[in-house]
Amino acid sequence: MTVQDIPSFAAGQWIAPDSAARSIASAITGDTIARAGNDTLDTGAMRAYAREVGGPALRKLTFHDRARMLKALAIYLNEHKQVLYDLSFETGATQADHAFDIDGGIGTVFVYASKGRREMPDARIFLDGDVEQLGRTGSFLGRHVAVPLQGVGVHINAFNFPVWGMLEKFAPTFLAGVPSIVKPATATSYVTHACVRLMLESGILPDGALQMIAGGTGDLLRQLDAQDVVSFTGSADTALKLRSEPHLLRNSVRFVAEQDSLNASVLGPDATPGTAEFDLFINEAHREMTTKAGQKCTAIRRIMAPAAHVQAVIDALSDRLAKTVIGDPRDKATRMGALVSRAQREDVLAKAAIIGTEARRVYGDPDSFTVAGADRDKGAFVPPMLFHCEDPDAAERLHDTEAFGPVSTVMPYRDTDHAIALLNRGQGSLVASVITRDGALAREMVLGAAAWHGRLYFNNADSMAESTGHGAPMPHMVHGGPGRAGGGEELGGIRGVMHYMQRTAVQGSPDILTAVGEEWVPGAAQITGGAHPFTRTFTQLQIGETLHTDARDVTLDDIETFAHFTGDTFYAHMDEEAAKANPFFPGRVAHGYLLLSFAAGLFVQADPGPVLANTGLGDLNFMKPVSPGDRISVQLTVKKKTPRTDTYGQVRWHVRVTNQDAEPVAEYELLTMNAYS
């Protein structure tokens, strides 16, 4: 077999391994298939290249520019993923496992591409929250903004997800406008290398946006400063060693960790044998034990059931495990492949032995099991191992030992409080699941266990058809957890992007804040006197462009006609005495929605033009009632512009409705889609 040299990509060049390279073995055969590592790698040049070439190029782009690149990249990877599948088999992963790692990673890039376009501006500054009025008159304001850090994201990843683990960190970093240096675990670095090579060969990424280290990081961490971010996935011991690096502490380098986690799943008291929920519980537990051979940071390590149902859980799960074919992952009949290496196998067996001091193994004998299509002793195979602990309160190691493989322990609980206490004995987990239809139980679980968990997953027959599974971190939701799990967060939609940006408070006048944020702030200068804004294209409209309308009388007949036409005959509009008795009204008043309709009638330009559609209202507030005889007028201002497609963009208008005394009676945002030309 040809041994592949896994190079690093540093400062724009591929650098081959040197004499310090470490051998990498196939998880299936134990044969050496690759070498990786280079002790002479110039990590200082890599950091400088990221800062001096990659960073400036990325920061010239808008969030939408970078989001479009992510989408193009995801499409390219999706078209070329077969090469990643072919390599990934050697890690022990089955074709089904590829869906979690390779397809899951590409899907994450797609999600960040979409969120970047929909939730971030087509600008280089991100506005974080609303404007704060800091003075009495509104002439001095404040707002939080976020800008890209001017350093590099150093991503140190675990062996179990060589593609997803890299892409789930890269996508939000790139969207933020920060270059990445990725350092995959050496054992599976050949798969990450293939993915990185595809990304670079696509020609989509700016120079310096992505570099890769195959092997050790050398002295890279000791060169970082407060503009850099280290994001780590791996063991708690390694995380502690890295985060304790004096240079990182001294320079306040941001450090995000996702580490050991004794995740658990709880069978609700209502999910009795014979119900769809019981079957769902068994399916989830089986999937989490066998997918990636249990080598998932979110896998279920502790299985909790009401004492009366423990034996039923053991029997049902053991039956499912007995039907699980272990073997060569390239064989379509195989349902569980090998661990990533023989060293990992020895570690799992050692940890299982520790668990065995407090629990009885009820399924899976590591000395006697069948492997289809491969040599059990040469590869890194282990069977699924299920343990039963009769007294989880007396156990200690069971709640602090993670066998990072297909190992899980069933234990009984007495009541909700006991289940919560057992969940929290893990001292911080990435995820806990509860299978139940009981909303009250779910609420108690959140109140009691959320503080110790990064994610709580509830499922039942109502949601199971669409649910993504206990062990599947979704890019929309945060991934991380407190305590033992590392105390960090990744993903979570735009929250993940913010890890690579600096939040800064900006203070100044409305004009200053408008200029900084490219979003009109009330009180800032307006552009008036031109053509009606509804006759102007998206491209022609300017931030601050304003229409002041004529006034309109609001009559009692208007109010009554609207009431009878719509059916809204609420007493405040129809009964003078009842309205006066209400502390909010001086007497009969106009409907709020009548005012919105009149406002539209005042500012709408009726002829066909660049305004294609009204897509909604936002931040609607009614500030002062309008009585019969009042006169209203409208101020319509272009607040913000956001491109959406190649032919049209969204215009966000600030609408202010005032009465004859210039007092505001209503304020809201109007959203329209406007053609570019």
XYZ file of C-alpha atoms in Angstrom:
677
model
C 0.000 0.000 0.000
C 1.247 3.480 -0.883
C 1.785 5.672 2.161
C 0.437 9.189 1.579
C 2.360 12.220 2.810
C -0.058 14.749 4.334
C 1.320 18.268 3.770
C 0.522 21.485 5.591
C -0.700 24.534 3.688
C 1.291 27.465 5.043
C 1.649 31.019 3.718
C 0.249 30.023 0.351
C 2.376 26.875 -0.155
C 2.030 23.160 0.466
C 4.788 21.988 2.838
C 5.589 18.260 2.905
C 6.146 16.297 6.147
C 9.707 16.094 7.434
C 11.625 13.474 9.412
C 9.496 14.176 12.479
C 6.334 12.980 10.716
C 4.054 10.588 12.582
C 2.593 7.459 10.970
C -1.173 7.110 10.565
C -2.798 3.678 10.448
C -6.002 2.455 8.859
C -8.709 1.808 11.435
C -9.764 -1.245 9.416
C -6.480 -3.048 8.785
C -3.963 -1.401 11.077
C -1.657 -0.791 8.111
C 0.174 2.526 7.792
C -1.607 4.632 5.195
C -0.210 8.127 5.746
C 2.380 10.336 7.450
C 1.889 13.851 8.835
C 3.962 16.374 10.754
C 6.697 18.913 10.216
C 8.692 20.307 13.132
C 10.261 23.007 10.953
C 6.944 24.531 9.862
C 7.161 28.330 10.086
C 4.054 29.069 12.129
C 5.118 32.687 12.520
C 4.935 33.102 8.758
C 1.497 31.459 8.798
C 0.164 33.907 11.367
C 1.681 36.849 9.492
C 0.213 35.626 6.192
C -3.224 35.345 7.789
C -2.992 38.832 9.304
C -1.335 40.645 6.425
C -2.926 38.908 3.434
C -6.038 36.999 4.483
C -7.491 39.423 7.011
C -7.330 42.598 4.890
C -8.803 40.763 1.887
C -11.712 39.439 3.933
C -12.429 42.746 5.661
C -12.802 44.501 2.300
C -15.808 42.283 1.645
C -19.275 42.710 3.107
C -21.045 40.023 5.116
C -23.129 39.265 2.029
C -20.015 38.936 -0.146
C -18.603 36.384 2.261
C -21.951 34.592 2.549
C -22.118 34.220 -1.233
C -18.619 32.728 -1.195
C -19.693 30.242 1.486
C -22.648 29.152 -0.618
C -20.442 28.675 -3.680
C -17.961 26.731 -1.547
C -20.681 24.452 -0.145
C -21.944 23.737 -3.662
C -18.412 22.914 -4.823
C -17.757 20.573 -1.885
C -21.099 18.869 -2.405
C -20.156 18.144 -6.005
C -16.775 16.677 -5.000
C -17.595 14.879 -1.746
C -17.095 11.345 -3.098
C -13.340 11.681 -2.650
C -13.968 12.502 1.017
C -16.241 9.470 1.388
C -13.600 7.195 -0.108
C -10.923 8.385 2.323
C -13.196 8.498 5.349
C -13.817 4.752 5.271
C -10.234 4.288 6.495
C -11.170 6.147 9.718
C -13.638 3.350 10.491
C -16.671 5.390 9.424
C -19.551 3.793 7.532
C -21.455 5.411 4.660
C -24.159 6.383 7.164
C -21.477 7.990 9.345
C -20.474 10.149 6.374
C -23.874 11.838 6.612
C -22.941 13.159 10.036
C -19.424 14.249 9.190
C -19.124 15.144 5.508
C -22.707 15.961 4.575
C -23.260 17.563 7.964
C -20.227 19.796 7.510
C -21.286 20.901 4.041
C -24.812 21.509 5.315
C -23.434 23.733 8.052
C -21.686 25.881 5.447
C -24.970 26.183 3.549
C -26.753 27.330 6.722
C -24.167 30.024 7.463
C -24.329 31.209 3.859
C -28.096 31.601 4.202
C -27.983 33.229 7.620
C -25.300 35.632 6.484
C -27.551 36.895 3.699
C -30.747 36.986 5.770
C -29.601 38.070 9.209
C -26.557 40.213 8.550
C -26.268 43.442 6.539
C -24.689 43.895 3.131
C -22.093 45.964 4.966
C -18.841 45.624 6.854
C -20.170 46.673 10.270
C -22.725 44.593 12.169
C -25.293 46.478 14.263
C -25.843 44.682 17.548
C -29.108 45.748 19.148
C -31.106 48.948 19.123
C -30.073 52.578 19.489
C -29.908 53.759 23.099
C -30.907 57.338 23.952
C -28.275 58.661 26.346
C -29.549 62.217 26.729
C -32.866 63.976 27.263
C -33.428 65.316 23.740
C -32.036 62.469 21.639
C -29.107 64.447 20.260
C -26.597 62.089 21.942
C -27.063 58.371 21.327
C -25.262 55.079 21.697
C -25.239 51.810 19.819
C -23.307 48.564 19.944
C -21.549 47.510 16.771
C -19.364 44.526 15.923
C -16.390 44.423 13.577
C -14.074 41.549 12.543
C -11.094 40.858 14.757
C -7.822 41.682 13.008
C -6.162 38.394 13.872
C -6.661 34.741 13.019
C -8.912 31.904 14.159
C -6.788 28.922 15.223
C -8.998 25.823 15.059
C -7.712 22.720 16.824
C -10.044 19.831 16.033
C -10.705 16.303 17.254
C -10.258 13.084 15.283
C -13.883 11.996 15.180
C -15.232 14.581 12.695
C -12.408 15.513 10.299
C -14.761 17.420 7.948
C -17.657 18.696 10.068
C -15.322 19.637 12.911
C -13.298 21.827 10.547
C -16.204 23.343 8.590
C -18.384 24.159 11.602
C -15.583 26.374 12.903
C -14.460 27.722 9.528
C -17.891 28.894 8.302
C -18.689 31.385 11.100
C -15.061 32.540 11.215
C -15.043 33.263 7.493
C -18.447 34.970 7.650
C -17.092 37.215 10.422
C -14.238 38.249 8.132
C -11.399 36.457 9.955
C -8.910 34.017 8.344
C -8.499 30.488 9.718
C -5.582 28.220 10.512
C -7.004 24.716 10.956
C -5.161 22.014 12.834
C -6.917 18.627 12.498
C -6.165 15.666 14.723
C -3.304 13.783 13.131
C -5.119 10.421 13.143
C -7.678 11.598 10.574
C -5.833 14.561 9.081
C -5.735 12.905 5.657
C -9.510 13.448 5.322
C -9.299 17.076 6.465
C -6.399 17.650 4.087
C -8.482 16.392 1.157
C -11.301 18.771 2.105
C -8.950 21.745 2.518
C -7.349 20.980 -0.842
C -10.791 20.987 -2.474
C -11.619 24.307 -0.841
C -8.407 25.887 -2.080
C -8.667 24.385 -5.561
C -12.187 25.806 -5.900
C -10.643 29.261 -6.339
C -13.446 30.750 -4.258
C -11.516 31.769 -1.158
C -9.306 34.884 -0.995
C -5.605 34.234 -0.487
C -4.758 33.779 3.171
C -8.328 32.966 4.236
C -7.486 29.311 5.005
C -4.299 27.530 6.062
C -3.782 24.063 7.523
C -1.287 22.457 9.892
C -0.785 18.697 9.573
C 0.911 17.656 12.801
C 1.758 19.763 15.840
C 1.131 23.497 16.185
C 4.722 24.192 17.233
C 5.017 27.631 18.829
C 1.934 29.099 17.105
C -0.051 29.618 20.319
C 2.799 31.596 21.877
C 2.567 34.157 19.061
C -1.105 35.035 19.432
C -2.624 38.143 20.971
C -6.019 39.620 21.819
C -7.040 39.845 18.138
C -6.784 36.058 17.745
C -9.140 33.251 18.775
C -8.319 29.665 19.693
C -11.196 27.231 19.246
C -10.487 23.736 20.565
C -12.351 20.428 20.446
C -10.907 17.456 22.302
C -10.178 16.080 25.732
C -10.475 18.047 28.953
C -6.827 17.361 29.777
C -5.610 18.839 26.488
C -8.003 21.775 26.814
C -6.646 22.546 30.270
C -3.080 22.385 29.018
C -3.827 24.751 26.144
C -5.986 27.274 27.987
C -3.392 27.436 30.777
C -0.669 28.534 28.351
C 0.729 31.652 30.130
C 1.030 33.567 26.867
C -2.677 33.085 26.119
C -3.641 34.211 29.611
C -1.278 37.172 29.605
C -2.578 38.441 26.271
C -6.282 37.748 26.921
C -6.514 35.510 23.860
C -10.068 34.292 23.368
C -10.295 30.554 23.994
C -13.345 28.456 23.113
C -13.383 24.821 24.245
C -15.677 21.896 23.574
C -14.463 18.895 25.525
C -15.497 15.801 27.530
C -19.208 15.316 28.099
C -21.182 12.621 29.902
C -24.397 13.211 27.992
C -27.540 11.475 29.160
C -30.983 10.512 27.934
C -34.046 10.247 30.169
C -37.054 8.031 29.482
C -40.070 9.979 30.737
C -42.451 8.187 33.138
C -45.163 8.437 30.498
C -43.047 6.705 27.828
C -43.929 3.181 28.895
C -43.070 0.014 26.951
C -45.398 -0.361 23.995
C -45.678 3.365 23.320
C -44.174 5.169 20.331
C -42.072 7.171 22.785
C -40.500 4.040 24.288
C -39.536 2.805 20.836
C -38.157 6.251 20.018
C -36.046 6.164 23.186
C -34.517 2.825 22.198
C -33.880 4.060 18.651
C -32.094 7.162 19.925
C -29.956 5.194 22.389
C -29.010 2.611 19.768
C -28.132 5.258 17.181
C -25.956 7.185 19.627
C -24.074 4.054 20.691
C -23.337 2.890 17.143
C -23.031 5.961 14.905
C -19.309 6.695 14.412
C -18.797 3.697 16.744
C -19.886 5.951 19.600
C -17.067 8.411 18.894
C -19.263 11.483 19.156
C -18.922 14.245 21.699
C -22.735 14.278 21.918
C -23.255 10.504 22.218
C -25.418 9.136 25.039
C -23.187 7.810 27.825
C -25.827 7.496 30.568
C -29.322 6.071 29.967
C -31.874 6.883 32.675
C -35.226 5.132 33.040
C -37.893 4.792 35.739
C -36.911 1.830 37.913
C -39.931 -0.162 36.720
C -38.790 0.074 33.083
C -35.042 -0.487 33.408
C -35.158 -4.161 32.459
C -37.414 -3.427 29.500
C -34.876 -0.848 28.292
C -31.982 -3.298 28.718
C -33.826 -6.042 26.848
C -34.985 -3.835 23.968
C -31.640 -2.112 23.519
C -29.675 -5.359 23.769
C -31.909 -6.854 21.089
C -31.200 -3.902 18.769
C -27.458 -4.112 19.442
C -27.445 -7.839 18.694
C -28.771 -7.090 15.202
C -26.058 -4.487 14.533
C -23.472 -5.781 12.055
C -19.917 -4.779 12.980
C -17.421 -4.894 10.164
C -15.601 -3.278 7.290
C -17.339 0.084 6.910
C -17.109 -0.141 3.103
C -19.546 -3.060 3.191
C -23.135 -1.837 2.791
C -24.320 -4.403 5.337
C -22.097 -2.948 8.067
C -23.926 -0.831 10.647
C -20.958 -0.016 12.901
C -17.354 0.317 11.843
C -14.145 0.544 13.828
C -12.757 3.032 16.293
C -10.306 5.468 14.759
C -7.173 3.626 15.948
C -5.951 0.752 18.043
C -4.742 3.257 20.629
C -8.278 4.576 20.874
C -9.532 1.012 21.250
C -7.231 0.463 24.200
C -8.407 3.713 25.777
C -12.074 2.766 25.389
C -11.489 -0.668 26.878
C -9.632 0.856 29.837
C -12.446 3.333 30.483
C -15.047 0.567 30.136
C -13.164 -1.394 32.778
C -13.450 1.579 35.152
C -17.183 1.806 34.502
C -17.340 -1.937 35.130
C -16.262 -1.420 38.749
C -19.602 0.273 39.447
C -21.871 -1.319 36.863
C -22.465 -4.783 35.412
C -21.945 -5.335 31.693
C -25.195 -6.730 30.295
C -24.299 -6.704 26.597
C -21.108 -6.817 24.548
C -17.973 -8.859 25.285
C -14.768 -7.254 23.926
C -13.109 -10.671 23.973
C -15.803 -12.417 21.972
C -17.566 -10.688 19.102
C -17.785 -11.048 15.358
C -16.394 -8.630 12.760
C -17.597 -9.057 9.194
C -15.143 -8.606 6.337
C -12.158 -7.522 8.435
C -9.596 -8.878 10.886
C -10.858 -8.080 14.372
C -7.394 -8.109 15.906
C -5.626 -5.995 13.258
C -8.290 -3.319 13.106
C -9.606 -1.072 15.876
C -12.890 -2.864 16.430
C -14.853 -3.142 19.660
C -18.415 -4.302 20.222
C -21.139 -2.057 21.635
C -21.026 -2.445 25.409
C -24.079 -1.829 27.582
C -23.764 -1.633 31.365
C -26.356 -1.586 34.140
C -25.803 0.337 37.364
C -28.386 -0.532 40.019
C -27.386 2.266 42.416
C -26.305 5.378 40.484
C -26.351 7.470 43.680
C -23.496 5.432 45.145
C -21.493 5.492 41.911
C -18.666 7.976 41.424
C -16.609 7.019 38.366
C -19.749 6.360 36.349
C -20.453 10.113 36.431
C -16.918 11.269 35.603
C -15.576 8.647 33.170
C -16.261 8.882 29.451
C -15.443 5.862 27.345
C -15.275 7.560 23.951
C -16.766 4.701 22.010
C -19.882 2.492 21.853
C -20.302 2.321 25.627
C -23.333 3.354 27.654
C -24.840 2.622 31.067
C -28.488 2.128 32.020
C -29.527 3.349 35.464
C -32.825 3.805 37.333
C -34.342 7.026 38.669
C -37.099 7.433 41.251
C -38.784 10.695 40.265
C -38.207 13.940 38.354
C -35.974 15.472 41.014
C -33.840 12.327 41.088
C -33.506 12.294 37.295
C -32.415 15.936 37.346
C -29.888 15.226 40.090
C -28.413 12.336 38.079
C -28.242 14.474 34.934
C -26.350 17.144 36.824
C -23.909 14.642 38.321
C -22.178 14.827 34.947
C -20.947 18.283 36.012
C -21.640 19.849 32.643
C -22.759 18.257 29.405
C -23.239 19.207 25.777
C -26.709 17.706 25.574
C -29.335 15.806 27.521
C -32.440 14.352 25.946
C -35.824 13.623 27.487
C -38.370 11.458 25.687
C -41.802 12.502 26.913
C -45.148 14.043 25.972
C -45.433 15.712 29.385
C -44.967 19.480 29.072
C -44.869 19.942 32.848
C -42.014 17.434 33.082
C -40.168 19.266 30.301
C -40.506 22.548 32.170
C -39.150 21.022 35.387
C -36.234 19.527 33.472
C -35.368 22.913 31.998
C -35.584 24.629 35.370
C -33.499 21.959 37.080
C -30.978 20.856 34.445
C -30.505 23.650 31.885
C -27.804 25.308 34.003
C -25.622 22.218 33.536
C -26.370 21.559 29.864
C -25.673 23.339 26.595
C -28.694 21.802 24.884
C -31.867 20.059 26.055
C -33.542 17.856 23.449
C -37.165 16.863 23.982
C -38.822 14.447 21.602
C -41.999 12.414 21.286
C -44.334 10.993 18.658
C -45.468 14.492 17.657
C -41.996 15.700 16.660
C -39.975 12.575 15.928
C -40.598 12.597 12.161
C -38.790 15.932 11.816
C -36.411 15.752 14.760
C -32.706 15.751 14.003
C -31.642 13.422 16.812
C -30.114 13.662 20.268
C -26.560 13.683 18.943
C -26.841 16.064 15.987
C -25.663 19.616 16.745
C -27.513 21.959 14.397
C -25.782 25.116 13.144
C -28.838 27.172 14.121
C -28.439 26.248 17.812
C -25.551 26.647 20.228
C -23.167 23.724 20.579
C -21.189 23.616 23.795
C -21.802 23.290 27.481
C -20.701 24.374 30.946
C -18.286 22.733 33.340
C -16.842 19.445 32.141
C -18.056 20.220 28.597
C -15.635 23.146 28.373
C -17.692 26.218 29.190
C -17.796 27.377 25.584
C -20.237 27.796 22.721
C -19.958 27.220 19.000
C -22.511 27.540 16.215
C -25.815 29.044 17.382
C -26.371 30.873 14.108
C -24.965 34.398 14.162
C -23.914 33.891 17.799
C -21.080 31.751 16.419
C -19.970 34.560 14.135
C -19.773 36.951 17.088
C -16.966 34.904 18.676
C -14.713 36.282 15.943
C -15.833 39.904 16.188
C -15.293 42.724 18.650
C -18.407 44.276 20.139
C -17.812 47.996 20.605
C -20.055 50.724 22.032
C -20.250 53.692 19.665
C -21.580 57.019 20.982
C -22.428 60.176 19.099
C -25.100 62.225 17.378
C -27.839 60.693 15.197
C -25.902 61.767 12.099
C -22.728 60.066 13.327
C -24.549 56.816 14.158
C -26.312 56.896 10.786
C -22.990 57.275 8.977
C -21.313 54.511 10.979
C -24.120 51.982 10.727
C -25.408 52.852 7.245
C -28.856 52.814 8.812
C -30.910 55.964 9.354
C -31.367 56.897 13.006
C -34.296 59.146 14.044
C -33.012 62.661 14.515
C -30.444 62.384 11.743
C -30.540 64.583 8.647
C -33.186 63.842 6.038
C -33.102 64.187 2.271
C -36.298 65.826 1.060
C -37.758 67.569 -1.942
C -37.050 65.037 -4.682
C -39.282 62.648 -6.586
C -41.675 60.432 -4.637
C -39.497 57.666 -3.130
C -41.850 54.955 -4.414
C -40.906 56.019 -7.959
C -37.195 55.479 -7.294
C -35.389 52.164 -7.693
C -33.566 50.330 -4.936
C -30.266 51.593 -6.346
C -31.453 55.208 -6.562
C -32.874 55.419 -3.032
C -30.593 56.982 -0.430
C -30.485 56.342 3.305
C -32.389 59.199 4.962
C -34.515 60.013 1.914
C -37.834 61.258 3.343
C -41.389 61.976 2.216
C -43.598 64.315 4.288
C -47.230 63.745 3.347
C -50.278 65.959 3.384
C -52.629 65.727 6.352
C -55.919 63.834 6.598
C -58.890 64.405 8.910
C -60.097 61.436 10.955
C -63.887 61.568 11.374
C -66.395 59.685 13.476
C -67.899 58.369 10.264
C -64.464 56.956 9.309
C -64.279 55.121 12.628
C -67.771 53.669 12.398
C -67.394 52.654 8.763
C -64.115 50.869 9.537
C -65.677 49.154 12.567
C -68.634 47.776 10.642
C -66.591 46.892 7.557
C -63.981 44.902 9.534
C -66.178 43.674 12.370
C -63.897 45.322 14.937
C -66.573 46.982 17.108
C -64.474 47.099 20.270
C -66.148 49.440 22.752
C -63.337 52.026 22.681
C -64.322 52.788 19.101
C -68.108 52.583 19.446
C -69.203 53.475 23.006
C -68.353 57.013 24.205
C -69.122 56.457 27.884
C -67.330 53.113 28.079
C -64.320 54.564 26.293
C -64.140 57.493 28.712
C -64.179 55.056 31.638
C -61.009 53.455 30.241
C -57.826 55.125 31.630
C -56.177 55.061 28.200
C -58.813 56.902 26.147
C -60.466 60.360 26.274
C -63.558 58.953 24.562
C -64.183 57.130 21.318
C -60.928 56.750 19.367
C -59.779 55.539 15.961
C -58.672 51.961 15.475
C -54.932 51.548 15.337
C -55.246 49.591 12.114
C -57.402 52.340 10.652
C -54.511 54.729 11.258
C -52.114 52.354 9.477
C -54.479 52.152 6.529
C -54.842 55.930 6.375
C -51.047 56.280 6.650
C -50.570 53.972 3.662
C -53.128 55.981 1.740
C -51.144 59.130 2.450
C -47.706 57.860 1.384
C -48.400 55.236 -1.302
C -47.736 56.153 -4.919
C -50.316 54.108 -6.813
C -48.753 53.707 -10.260
C -46.676 50.661 -11.215
C -43.046 51.255 -10.362
C -40.000 49.802 -8.599
C -41.927 48.919 -5.403
C -42.798 45.263 -5.981
C -44.418 44.239 -2.707
C -45.089 45.186 0.898
C -43.681 42.257 2.892
C -44.497 43.300 6.437
C -44.428 45.682 9.351
C -42.141 45.705 12.355
C -41.698 47.416 15.727
C -45.227 48.843 15.670
C -46.122 51.154 18.544
C -49.257 53.233 19.127
C -48.201 56.167 21.288
C -51.236 58.461 21.552
C -54.919 57.886 20.766
C -56.493 59.672 17.819
C -59.944 61.122 18.406
C -62.572 62.151 15.830
C -61.582 65.550 14.448
C -57.820 64.958 14.717
C -55.612 65.354 11.642
C -52.799 62.919 10.900
C -49.815 63.101 8.567
C -46.885 60.797 7.855
C -43.104 61.008 7.652
C -41.709 58.129 5.530
C -37.906 57.707 5.630
C -35.553 55.193 4.002
C -33.949 53.519 7.013
C -31.977 50.635 5.556
C -31.367 48.832 2.270
C -30.534 45.135 1.967
C -29.953 43.312 -1.346
C -31.893 40.057 -1.618
C -31.574 38.696 -5.172
C -30.025 39.703 -8.477
C -33.111 41.764 -9.337
C -34.508 43.259 -6.127
C -33.660 44.225 -2.559
C -35.439 44.950 0.695
C -36.033 48.531 1.782
C -36.767 49.147 5.444
C -38.719 52.396 5.907
C -39.182 54.298 9.148
C -42.805 55.445 9.362
C -43.867 58.110 11.855
C -47.524 59.177 12.098
C -48.208 62.470 13.884
C -51.322 64.475 14.777
C -52.118 68.143 14.196
C -49.922 69.094 17.174
C -46.918 67.240 15.699
C -47.235 64.636 18.447
C -46.397 61.072 17.433
C -49.423 58.786 17.446
C -47.840 55.711 15.797
C -44.410 54.556 14.696
C -43.333 51.439 12.840
C -41.102 49.956 10.171
C -42.420 49.124 6.730
C -40.690 46.482 4.611
C -40.881 46.563 0.825
C -39.146 44.735 -1.973
C -37.849 47.148 -4.602
C -36.470 46.464 -8.045
C -32.875 47.446 -8.714
C -33.818 49.126 -12.001
